[in-house]
Tab-separated table of C-alpha atoms and ligand atoms in Angstrom:
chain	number	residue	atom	x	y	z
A	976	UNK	CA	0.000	0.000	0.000
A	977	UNK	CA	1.284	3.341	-0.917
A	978	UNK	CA	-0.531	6.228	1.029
A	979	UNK	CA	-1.060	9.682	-0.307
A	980	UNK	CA	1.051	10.994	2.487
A	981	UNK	CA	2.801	10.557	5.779
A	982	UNK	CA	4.523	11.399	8.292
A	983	UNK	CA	8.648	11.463	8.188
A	984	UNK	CA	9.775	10.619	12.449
A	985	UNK	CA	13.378	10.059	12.822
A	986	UNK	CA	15.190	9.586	16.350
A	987	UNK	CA	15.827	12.549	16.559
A	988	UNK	CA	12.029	13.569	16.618
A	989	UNK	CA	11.348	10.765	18.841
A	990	UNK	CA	14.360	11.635	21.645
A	991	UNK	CA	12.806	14.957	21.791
A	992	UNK	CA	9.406	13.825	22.986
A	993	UNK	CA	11.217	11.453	25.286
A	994	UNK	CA	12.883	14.238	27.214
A	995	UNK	CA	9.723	16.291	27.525
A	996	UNK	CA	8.173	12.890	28.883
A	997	UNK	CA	10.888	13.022	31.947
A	998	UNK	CA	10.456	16.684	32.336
A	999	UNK	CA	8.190	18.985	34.671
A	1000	UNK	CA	5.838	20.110	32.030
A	1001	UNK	CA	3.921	18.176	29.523
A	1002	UNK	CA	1.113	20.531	28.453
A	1003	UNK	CA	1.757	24.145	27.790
A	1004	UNK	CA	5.418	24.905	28.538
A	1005	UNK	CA	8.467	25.889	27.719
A	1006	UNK	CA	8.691	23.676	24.481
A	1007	UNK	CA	5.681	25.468	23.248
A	1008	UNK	CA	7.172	28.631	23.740
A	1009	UNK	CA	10.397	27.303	21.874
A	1010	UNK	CA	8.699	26.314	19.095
A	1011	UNK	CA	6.180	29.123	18.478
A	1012	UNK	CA	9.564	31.607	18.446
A	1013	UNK	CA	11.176	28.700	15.939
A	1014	UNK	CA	8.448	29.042	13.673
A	1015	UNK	CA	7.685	33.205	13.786
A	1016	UNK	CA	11.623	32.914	13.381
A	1017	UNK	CA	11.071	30.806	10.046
A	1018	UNK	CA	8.022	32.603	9.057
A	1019	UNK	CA	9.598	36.379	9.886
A	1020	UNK	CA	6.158	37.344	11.718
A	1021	UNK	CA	6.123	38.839	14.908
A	1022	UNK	CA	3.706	36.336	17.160
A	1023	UNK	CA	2.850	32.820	16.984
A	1024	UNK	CA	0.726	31.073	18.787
A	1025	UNK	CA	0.643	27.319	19.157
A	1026	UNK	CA	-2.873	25.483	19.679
A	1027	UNK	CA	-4.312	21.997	19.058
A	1028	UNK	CA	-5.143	22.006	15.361
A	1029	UNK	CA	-5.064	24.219	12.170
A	1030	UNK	CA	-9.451	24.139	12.919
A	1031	UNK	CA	-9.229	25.433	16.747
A	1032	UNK	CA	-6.279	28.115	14.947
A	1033	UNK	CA	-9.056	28.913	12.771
A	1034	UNK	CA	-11.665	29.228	14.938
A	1035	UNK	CA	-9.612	32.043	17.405
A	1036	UNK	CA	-8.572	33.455	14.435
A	1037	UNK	CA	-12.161	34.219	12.957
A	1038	UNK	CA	-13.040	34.966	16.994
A	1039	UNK	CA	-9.608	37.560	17.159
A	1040	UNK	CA	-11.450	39.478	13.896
A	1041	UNK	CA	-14.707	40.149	15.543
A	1042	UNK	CA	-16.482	37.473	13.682
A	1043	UNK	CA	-20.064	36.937	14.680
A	1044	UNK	CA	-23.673	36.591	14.323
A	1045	UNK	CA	-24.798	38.509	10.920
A	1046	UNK	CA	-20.843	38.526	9.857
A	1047	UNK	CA	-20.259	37.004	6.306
A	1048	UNK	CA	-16.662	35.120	6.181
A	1049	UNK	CA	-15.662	34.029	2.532
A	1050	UNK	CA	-13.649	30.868	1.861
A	1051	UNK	CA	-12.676	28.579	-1.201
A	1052	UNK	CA	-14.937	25.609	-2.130
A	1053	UNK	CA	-11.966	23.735	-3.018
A	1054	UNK	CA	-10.869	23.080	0.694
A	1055	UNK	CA	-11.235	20.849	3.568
A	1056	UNK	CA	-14.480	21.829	5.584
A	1057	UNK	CA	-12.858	23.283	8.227
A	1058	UNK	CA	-11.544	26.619	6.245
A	1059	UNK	CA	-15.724	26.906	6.228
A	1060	UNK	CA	-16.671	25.622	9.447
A	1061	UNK	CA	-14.850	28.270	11.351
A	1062	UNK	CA	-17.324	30.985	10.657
A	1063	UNK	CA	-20.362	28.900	11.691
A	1064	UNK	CA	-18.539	28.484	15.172
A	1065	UNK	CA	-19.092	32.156	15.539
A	1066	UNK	CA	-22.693	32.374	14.378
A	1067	UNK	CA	-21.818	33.760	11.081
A	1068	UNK	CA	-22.668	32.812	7.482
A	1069	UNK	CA	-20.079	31.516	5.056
A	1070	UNK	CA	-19.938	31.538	1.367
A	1071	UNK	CA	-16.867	30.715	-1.449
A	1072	UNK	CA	-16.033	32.088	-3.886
A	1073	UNK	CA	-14.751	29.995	-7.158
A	1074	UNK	CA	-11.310	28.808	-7.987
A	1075	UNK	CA	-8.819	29.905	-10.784
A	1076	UNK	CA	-8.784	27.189	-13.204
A	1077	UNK	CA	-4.972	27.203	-13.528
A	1078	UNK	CA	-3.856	27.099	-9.916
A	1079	UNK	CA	-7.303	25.800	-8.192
A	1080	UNK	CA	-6.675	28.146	-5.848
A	1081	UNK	CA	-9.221	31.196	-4.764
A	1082	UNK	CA	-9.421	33.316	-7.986
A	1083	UNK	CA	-8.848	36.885	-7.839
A	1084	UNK	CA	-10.955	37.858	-10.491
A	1085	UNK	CA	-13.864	35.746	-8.990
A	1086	UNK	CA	-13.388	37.310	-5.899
A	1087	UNK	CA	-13.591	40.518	-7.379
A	1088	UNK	CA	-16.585	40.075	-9.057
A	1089	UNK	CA	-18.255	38.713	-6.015
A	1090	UNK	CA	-17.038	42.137	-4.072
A	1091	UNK	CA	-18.714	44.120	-6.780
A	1092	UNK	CA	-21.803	42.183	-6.540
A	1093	UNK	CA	-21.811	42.050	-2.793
A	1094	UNK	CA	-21.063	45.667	-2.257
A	1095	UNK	CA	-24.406	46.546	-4.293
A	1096	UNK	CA	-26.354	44.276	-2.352
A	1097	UNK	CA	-24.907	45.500	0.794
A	1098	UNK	CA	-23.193	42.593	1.938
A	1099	UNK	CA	-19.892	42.493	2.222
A	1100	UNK	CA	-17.978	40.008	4.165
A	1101	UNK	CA	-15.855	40.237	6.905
A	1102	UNK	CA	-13.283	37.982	6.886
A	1103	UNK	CA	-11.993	36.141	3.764
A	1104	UNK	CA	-10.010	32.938	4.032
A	1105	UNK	CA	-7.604	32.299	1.088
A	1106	UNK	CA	-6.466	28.665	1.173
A	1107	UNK	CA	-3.156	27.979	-0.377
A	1108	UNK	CA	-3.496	24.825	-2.215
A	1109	UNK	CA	-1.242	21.879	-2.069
A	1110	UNK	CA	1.151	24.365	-0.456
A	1111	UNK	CA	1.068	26.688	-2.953
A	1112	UNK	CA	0.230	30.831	-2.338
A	1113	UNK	CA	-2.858	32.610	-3.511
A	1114	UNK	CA	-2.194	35.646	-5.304
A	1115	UNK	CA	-2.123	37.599	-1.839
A	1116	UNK	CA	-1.189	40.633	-3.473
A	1117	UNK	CA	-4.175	41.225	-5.552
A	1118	UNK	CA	-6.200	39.388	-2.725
A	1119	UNK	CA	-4.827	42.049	-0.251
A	1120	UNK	CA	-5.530	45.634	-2.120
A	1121	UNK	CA	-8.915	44.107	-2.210
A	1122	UNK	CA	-9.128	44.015	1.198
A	1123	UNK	CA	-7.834	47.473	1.356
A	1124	UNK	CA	-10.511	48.309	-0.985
A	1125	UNK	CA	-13.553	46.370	0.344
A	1126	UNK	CA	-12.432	46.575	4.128
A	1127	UNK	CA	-11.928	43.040	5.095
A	1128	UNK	CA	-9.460	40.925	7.215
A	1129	UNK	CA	-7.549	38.144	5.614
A	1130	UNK	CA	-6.505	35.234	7.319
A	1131	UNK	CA	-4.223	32.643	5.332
A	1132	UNK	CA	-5.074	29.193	5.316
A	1133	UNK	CA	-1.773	28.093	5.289
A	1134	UNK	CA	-2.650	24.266	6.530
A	1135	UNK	CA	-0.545	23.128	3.351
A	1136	UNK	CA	1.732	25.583	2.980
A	1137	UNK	CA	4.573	25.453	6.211
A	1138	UNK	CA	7.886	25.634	4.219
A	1139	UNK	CA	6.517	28.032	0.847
A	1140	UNK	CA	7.354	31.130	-0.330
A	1141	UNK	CA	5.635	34.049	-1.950
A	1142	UNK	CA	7.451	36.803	-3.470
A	1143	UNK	CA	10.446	35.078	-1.926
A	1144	UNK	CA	8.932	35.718	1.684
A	1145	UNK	CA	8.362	32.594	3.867
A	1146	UNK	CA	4.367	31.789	4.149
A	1147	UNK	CA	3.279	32.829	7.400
A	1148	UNK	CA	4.756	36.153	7.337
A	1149	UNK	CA	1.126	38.006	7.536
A	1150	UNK	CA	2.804	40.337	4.626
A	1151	UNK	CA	-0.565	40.023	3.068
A	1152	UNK	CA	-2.927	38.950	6.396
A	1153	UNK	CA	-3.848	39.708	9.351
A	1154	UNK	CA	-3.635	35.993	10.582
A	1155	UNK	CA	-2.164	32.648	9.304
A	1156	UNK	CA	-2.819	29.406	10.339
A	1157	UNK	CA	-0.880	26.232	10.105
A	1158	UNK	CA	-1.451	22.656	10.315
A	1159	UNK	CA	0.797	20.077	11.954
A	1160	UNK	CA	-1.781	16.848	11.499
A	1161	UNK	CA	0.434	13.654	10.224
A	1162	UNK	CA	-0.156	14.093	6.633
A	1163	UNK	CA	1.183	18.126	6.285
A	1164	UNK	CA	4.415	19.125	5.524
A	1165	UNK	CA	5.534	18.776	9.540
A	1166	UNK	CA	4.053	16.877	12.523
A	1167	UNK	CA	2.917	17.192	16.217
A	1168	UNK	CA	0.340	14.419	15.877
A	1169	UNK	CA	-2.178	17.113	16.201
A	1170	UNK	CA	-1.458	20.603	16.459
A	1171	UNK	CA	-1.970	23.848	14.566
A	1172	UNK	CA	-0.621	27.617	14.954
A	1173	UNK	CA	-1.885	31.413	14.485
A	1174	UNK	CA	0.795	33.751	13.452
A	1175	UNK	CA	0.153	37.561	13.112
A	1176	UNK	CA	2.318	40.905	13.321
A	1177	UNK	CA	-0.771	42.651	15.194
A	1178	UNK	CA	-0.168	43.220	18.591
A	1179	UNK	CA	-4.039	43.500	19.818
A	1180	UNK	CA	-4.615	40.448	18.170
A	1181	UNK	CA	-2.251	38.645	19.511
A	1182	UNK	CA	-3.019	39.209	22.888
A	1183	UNK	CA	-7.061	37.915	22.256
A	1184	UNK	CA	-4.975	34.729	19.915
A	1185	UNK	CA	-3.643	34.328	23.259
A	1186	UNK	CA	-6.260	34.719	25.631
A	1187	UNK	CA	-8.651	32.639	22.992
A	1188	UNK	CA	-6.787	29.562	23.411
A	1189	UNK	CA	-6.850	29.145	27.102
A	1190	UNK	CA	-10.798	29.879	28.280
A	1191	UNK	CA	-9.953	33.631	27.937
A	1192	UNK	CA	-8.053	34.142	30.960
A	1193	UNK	CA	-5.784	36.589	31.788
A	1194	UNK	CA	-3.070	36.060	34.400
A	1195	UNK	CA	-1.243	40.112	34.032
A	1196	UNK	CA	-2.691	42.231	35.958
A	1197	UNK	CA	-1.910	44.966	33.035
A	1198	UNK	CA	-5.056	42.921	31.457
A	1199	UNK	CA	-7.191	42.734	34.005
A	1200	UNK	CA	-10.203	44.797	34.842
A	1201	UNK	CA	-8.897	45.369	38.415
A	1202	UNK	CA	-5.865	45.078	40.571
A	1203	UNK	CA	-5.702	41.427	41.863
A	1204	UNK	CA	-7.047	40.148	44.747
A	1205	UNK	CA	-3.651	38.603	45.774
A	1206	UNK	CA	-1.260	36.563	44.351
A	1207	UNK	CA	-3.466	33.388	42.808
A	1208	UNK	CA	-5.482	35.841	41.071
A	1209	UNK	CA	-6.592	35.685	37.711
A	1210	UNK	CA	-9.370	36.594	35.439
A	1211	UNK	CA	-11.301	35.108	32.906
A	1212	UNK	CA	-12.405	38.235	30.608
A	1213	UNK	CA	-13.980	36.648	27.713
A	1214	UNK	CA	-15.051	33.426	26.437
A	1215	UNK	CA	-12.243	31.462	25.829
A	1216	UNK	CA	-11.750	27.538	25.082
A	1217	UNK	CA	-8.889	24.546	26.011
A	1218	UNK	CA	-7.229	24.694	22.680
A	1219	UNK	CA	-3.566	24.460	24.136
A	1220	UNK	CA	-0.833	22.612	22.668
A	1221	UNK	CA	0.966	20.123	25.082
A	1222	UNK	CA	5.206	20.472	25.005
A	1223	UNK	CA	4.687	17.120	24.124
A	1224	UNK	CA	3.392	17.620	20.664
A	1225	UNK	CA	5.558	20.945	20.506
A	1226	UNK	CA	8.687	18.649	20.869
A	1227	UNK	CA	7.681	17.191	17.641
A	1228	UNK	CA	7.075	19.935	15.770
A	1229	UNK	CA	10.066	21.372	17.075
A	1230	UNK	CA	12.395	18.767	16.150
A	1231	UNK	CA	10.573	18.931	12.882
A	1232	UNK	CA	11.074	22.254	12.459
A	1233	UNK	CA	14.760	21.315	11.911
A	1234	UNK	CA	13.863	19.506	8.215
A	1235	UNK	CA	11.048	21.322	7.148
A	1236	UNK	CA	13.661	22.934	3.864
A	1237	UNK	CA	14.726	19.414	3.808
A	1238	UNK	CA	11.335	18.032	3.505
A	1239	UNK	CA	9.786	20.832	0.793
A	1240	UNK	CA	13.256	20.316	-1.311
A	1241	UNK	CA	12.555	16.883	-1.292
A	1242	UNK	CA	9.166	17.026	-2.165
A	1243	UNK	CA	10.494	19.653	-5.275
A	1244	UNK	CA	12.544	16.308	-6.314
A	1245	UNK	CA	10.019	14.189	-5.751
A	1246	UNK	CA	7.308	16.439	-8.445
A	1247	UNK	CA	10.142	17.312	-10.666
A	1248	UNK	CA	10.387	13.244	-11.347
A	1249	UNK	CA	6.546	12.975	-11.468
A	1250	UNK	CA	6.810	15.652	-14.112
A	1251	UNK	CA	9.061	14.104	-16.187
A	1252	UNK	CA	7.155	10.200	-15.414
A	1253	UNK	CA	3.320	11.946	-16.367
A	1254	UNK	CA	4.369	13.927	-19.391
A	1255	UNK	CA	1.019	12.498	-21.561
A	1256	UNK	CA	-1.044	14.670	-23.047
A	1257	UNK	CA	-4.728	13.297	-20.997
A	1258	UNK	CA	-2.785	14.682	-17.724
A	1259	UNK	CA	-2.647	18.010	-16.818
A	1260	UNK	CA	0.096	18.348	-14.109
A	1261	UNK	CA	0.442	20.819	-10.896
A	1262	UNK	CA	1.607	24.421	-12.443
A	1263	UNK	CA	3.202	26.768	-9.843
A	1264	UNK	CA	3.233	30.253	-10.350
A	1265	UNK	CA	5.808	32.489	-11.182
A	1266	UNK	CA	6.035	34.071	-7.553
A	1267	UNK	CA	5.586	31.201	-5.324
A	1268	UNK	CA	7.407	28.204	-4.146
A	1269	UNK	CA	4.953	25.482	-3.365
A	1270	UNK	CA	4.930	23.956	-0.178
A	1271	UNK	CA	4.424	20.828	-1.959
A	1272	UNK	CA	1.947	19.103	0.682
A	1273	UNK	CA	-0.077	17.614	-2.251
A	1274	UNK	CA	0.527	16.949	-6.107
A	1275	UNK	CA	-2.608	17.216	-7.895
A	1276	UNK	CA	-2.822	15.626	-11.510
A	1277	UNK	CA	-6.526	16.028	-13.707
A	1278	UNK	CA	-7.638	13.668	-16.079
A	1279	UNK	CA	-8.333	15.468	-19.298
A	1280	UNK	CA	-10.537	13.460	-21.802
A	1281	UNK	CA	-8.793	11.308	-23.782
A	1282	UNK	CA	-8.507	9.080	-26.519
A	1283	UNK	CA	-7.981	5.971	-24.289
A	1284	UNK	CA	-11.060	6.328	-23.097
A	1285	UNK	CA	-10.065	6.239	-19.635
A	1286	UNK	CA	-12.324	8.000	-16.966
A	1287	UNK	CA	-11.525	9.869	-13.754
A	1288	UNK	CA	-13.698	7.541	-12.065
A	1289	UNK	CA	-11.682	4.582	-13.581
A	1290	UNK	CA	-8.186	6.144	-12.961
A	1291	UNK	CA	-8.623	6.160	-9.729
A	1292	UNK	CA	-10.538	3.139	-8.684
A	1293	UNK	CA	-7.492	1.336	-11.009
A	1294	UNK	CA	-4.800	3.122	-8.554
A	1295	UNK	CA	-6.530	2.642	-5.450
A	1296	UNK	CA	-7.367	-1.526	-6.706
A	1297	UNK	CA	-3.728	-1.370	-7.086
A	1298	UNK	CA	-2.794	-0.352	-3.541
A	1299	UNK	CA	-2.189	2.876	-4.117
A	1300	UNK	CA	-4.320	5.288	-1.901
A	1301	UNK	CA	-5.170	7.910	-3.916
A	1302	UNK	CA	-7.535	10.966	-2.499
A	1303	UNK	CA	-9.407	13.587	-4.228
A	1304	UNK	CA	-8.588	16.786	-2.358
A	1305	UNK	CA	-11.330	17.942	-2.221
A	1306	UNK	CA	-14.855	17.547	-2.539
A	1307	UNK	CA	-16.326	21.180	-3.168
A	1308	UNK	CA	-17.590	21.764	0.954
A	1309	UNK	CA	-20.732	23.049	-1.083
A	1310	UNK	CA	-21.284	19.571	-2.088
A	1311	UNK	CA	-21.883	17.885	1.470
A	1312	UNK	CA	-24.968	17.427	2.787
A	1313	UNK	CA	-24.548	19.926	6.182
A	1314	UNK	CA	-23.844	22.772	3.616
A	1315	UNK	CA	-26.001	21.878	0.774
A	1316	UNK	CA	-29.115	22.555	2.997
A	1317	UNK	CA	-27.869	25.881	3.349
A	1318	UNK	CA	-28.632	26.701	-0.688
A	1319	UNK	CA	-25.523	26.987	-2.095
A	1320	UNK	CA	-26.331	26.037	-6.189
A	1321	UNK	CA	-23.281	24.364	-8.417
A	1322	UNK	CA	-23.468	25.705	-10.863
A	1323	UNK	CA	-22.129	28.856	-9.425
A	1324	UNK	CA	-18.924	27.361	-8.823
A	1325	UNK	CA	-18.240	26.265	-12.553
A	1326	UNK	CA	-14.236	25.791	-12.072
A	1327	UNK	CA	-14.552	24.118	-8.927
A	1328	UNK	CA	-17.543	21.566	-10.339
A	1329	UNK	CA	-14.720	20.923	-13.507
A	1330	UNK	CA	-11.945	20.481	-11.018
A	1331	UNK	CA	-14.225	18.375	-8.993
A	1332	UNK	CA	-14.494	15.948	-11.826
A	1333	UNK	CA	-10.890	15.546	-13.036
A	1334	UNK	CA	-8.401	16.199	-10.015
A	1335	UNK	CA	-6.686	12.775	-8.518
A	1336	UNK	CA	-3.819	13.228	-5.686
A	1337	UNK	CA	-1.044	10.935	-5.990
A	1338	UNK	CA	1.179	10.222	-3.701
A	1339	UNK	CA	3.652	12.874	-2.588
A	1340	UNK	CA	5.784	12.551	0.510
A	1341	UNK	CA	9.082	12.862	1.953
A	1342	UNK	CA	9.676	9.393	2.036
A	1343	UNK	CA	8.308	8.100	-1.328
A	1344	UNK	CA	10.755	6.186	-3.301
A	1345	UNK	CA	11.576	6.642	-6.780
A	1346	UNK	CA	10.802	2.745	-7.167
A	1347	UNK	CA	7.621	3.725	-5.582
A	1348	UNK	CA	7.539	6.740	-8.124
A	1349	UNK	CA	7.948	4.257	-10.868
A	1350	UNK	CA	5.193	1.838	-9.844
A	1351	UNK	CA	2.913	4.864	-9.734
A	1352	UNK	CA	3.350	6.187	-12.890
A	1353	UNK	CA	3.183	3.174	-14.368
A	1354	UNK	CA	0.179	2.258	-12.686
A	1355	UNK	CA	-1.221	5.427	-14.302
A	1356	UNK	CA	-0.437	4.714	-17.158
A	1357	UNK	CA	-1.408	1.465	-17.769
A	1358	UNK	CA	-3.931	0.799	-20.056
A	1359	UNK	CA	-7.593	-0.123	-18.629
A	1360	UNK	CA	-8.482	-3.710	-18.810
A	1361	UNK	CA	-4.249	-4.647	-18.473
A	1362	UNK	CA	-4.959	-4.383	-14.804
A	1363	UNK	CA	-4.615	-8.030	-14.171
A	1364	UNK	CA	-1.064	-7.696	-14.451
A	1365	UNK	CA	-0.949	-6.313	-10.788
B	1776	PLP	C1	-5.754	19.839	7.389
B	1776	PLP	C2	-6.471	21.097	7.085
B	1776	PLP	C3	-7.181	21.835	8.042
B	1776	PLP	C4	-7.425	21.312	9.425
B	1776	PLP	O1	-6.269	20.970	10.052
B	1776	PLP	P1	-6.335	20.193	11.464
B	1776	PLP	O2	-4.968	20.502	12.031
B	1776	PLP	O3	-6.513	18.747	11.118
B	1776	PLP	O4	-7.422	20.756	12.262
B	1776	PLP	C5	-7.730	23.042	7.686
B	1776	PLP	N1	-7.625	23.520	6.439
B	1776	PLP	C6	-6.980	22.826	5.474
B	1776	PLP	C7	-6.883	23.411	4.108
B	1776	PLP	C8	-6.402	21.588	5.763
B	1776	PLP	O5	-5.808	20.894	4.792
């Protein structure tokens, strides 16, 4: 069985945990601190916050930004649901706006349109959450002066993306945000097990990022609403939730934090050779733009129609009869049930509803083999009906 991706845990990694084990702290500690400052060291951004997944990180974040009942937040269809889900945490409504064809990412122009639209009607959203694909960047520049324009916050989801560059500055630097979130779940670029982070240059929002995570309490009495009763006062000041990381989990991601270039060159090796193995003319392969380096997380191929015959539908259930786990990443959120009783239509989503129907991720991680490589492109490739080979 070849998975789609995994993790990459070498002794290193594993010693690491193993010391925080025989030390004082195992939840919030001084590894979290340590590996919050690696990453805003990595990422150039002035605050980073460490929590227990990229959806909690989103959730604060979209709480940080005001977000609330009668707030619209915008996202990409093309995304795991919990880019969406965030918003409804916080009473508000959420709606996406279509992909570019090229990069699958959030399109610019569609979002532009949608601002001109939603200005006119009065409803403008709030917050909009760019997802950068695979590990790749949205265009944040464009995405940005419409911000300035339309007066909304931007936070990055950046869940793919640990590693990438945009305009030769690290993802994560909030050059183009307010807020960006990463994920550290086994199958992204680098581990805690579970885990996720905020990162922001704001300095009022990083103090709520803060207080957010831990039941919105406050233990300086510069934030509290009174001086303290004595010394095992605190204050809880708003409502806050148990979205800590342990120094368990930041031991990981610490140690990880050590190979991340490692891992995202590899993964540039890895596509360069899928590049070279997929060259047919029914496959349209990942294109990066100009001004980003991908994170890599995920290589994406769509299956063009061809003269073989050979359906998306068959492509993949050939690749995953022949033990290799492919995914489709991802179902328009639109598309599933919870959100379809909301109204959304497909057909207003005409990029995303032909990406739907054509995109296949193979598998792409640090460890994959070029034998491996091999036997997946050839699986590929492979006429239908010469399966019995396998
Ligand atoms: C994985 C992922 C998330 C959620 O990450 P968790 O750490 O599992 O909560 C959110 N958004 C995107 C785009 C993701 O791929």
């Amino acid at each position: 069985m070849i998975p789609y991706g995994r993790q990459d845990i070498s002794q290193e990694d594993i010693n690491a945990v193993i010391d925080v084990l025989k030390s004082d702290y195992l939840t919030q500690g001084p590894v979290v601190l340590a590996f919050e400052k690696a990453v805003s060291d990595y990422c150039e951004a002035k605050h980073a916050f460490a929590v227990n997944s990229a959806t909690s990180a989103l959730h604060i974040a979209c709480l940080a930004l005001g977000v609330g009942k009668g707030d619209l937040v915008w996202t990409s269809p093309i995304t795991f649901v919990a880019s969406a889900n965030c918003a409804l945490y916080c009473g508000a409504d959420v709606d996406f706006v279509d992909i570019d064809p090229v990069s699958y990412n959030m399109s610019a122009i569609s979002l532009e349109e949608k601002l001109v639209k939603a200005e006119k009607a009065g409803r403008l959203p709030k917050v909009v959450i760019p997802v950068h694909l695979a590990g790749q960047s949205c265009e944040m520049d464009k995405i940005h002066a419409l911000g300035q324009k339309y007066e909304f916050h931007i936070i990055e989801d950046a869940s793919h993306a640990i590693g990438g560059k945009y305009k030769n500055k690290a993802i994560g630097s909030c050059q183009y945000s307010d807020i960006t979130v990463f994920s550290f779940h086994p199958v992204k670029i680098i581990t805690t097990g579970e885990g996720g982070m905020c990162l922001t240059n704001d300095p009022q929002l990083a103090i709520s990022l803060n207080r957010l995570r831990s039941h919105g309490i406050v233990r300086h009495p510069s934030e509290m609403t009174k001086l303290p009763d004595g010394p095992w006062y605190y204050q809880q000041i708003e409502l806050g939730y148990n979205y800590r990381m342990t120094d368990i989990q930041a031991a990981l991601g610490l140690s990880q934090m050590n190979r991340l270039d490692d891992f995202v060159s590899v993964r540039h090796s890895i596509a360069k050779r899928y590049n070279e193995l997929l060259n047919e003319d029914w496959i349209e392969l990942p294109w990066q733009h100009p001004d980003t380096y991908s994170g890599l997380h995920l290589y994406i191929i769509r299956v063009k129609k061809n003269t073989k015959g050979i359906t998306h539908l068959q492509l993949f259930e050939k690749l995953r009869n022949a033990g290799i786990l492919v995914n489709l990443h991802y179902i328009p959120v639109y598309r599933h049930p919870y959100y379809e009783a909301k109204g959304f239509e497909k057909q207003d989503f005409p990029n995303a509803e032909s990406y739907y129907s054509e995109a296949i991720s193979i598998p792409m991680f640090a460890t994959l083999t070029e034998s491996d490589q091999q036997f997946v492109a050839d699986a590929i490739k492979k006429p239908i009906g010469h399966q019995n080979i396998f």
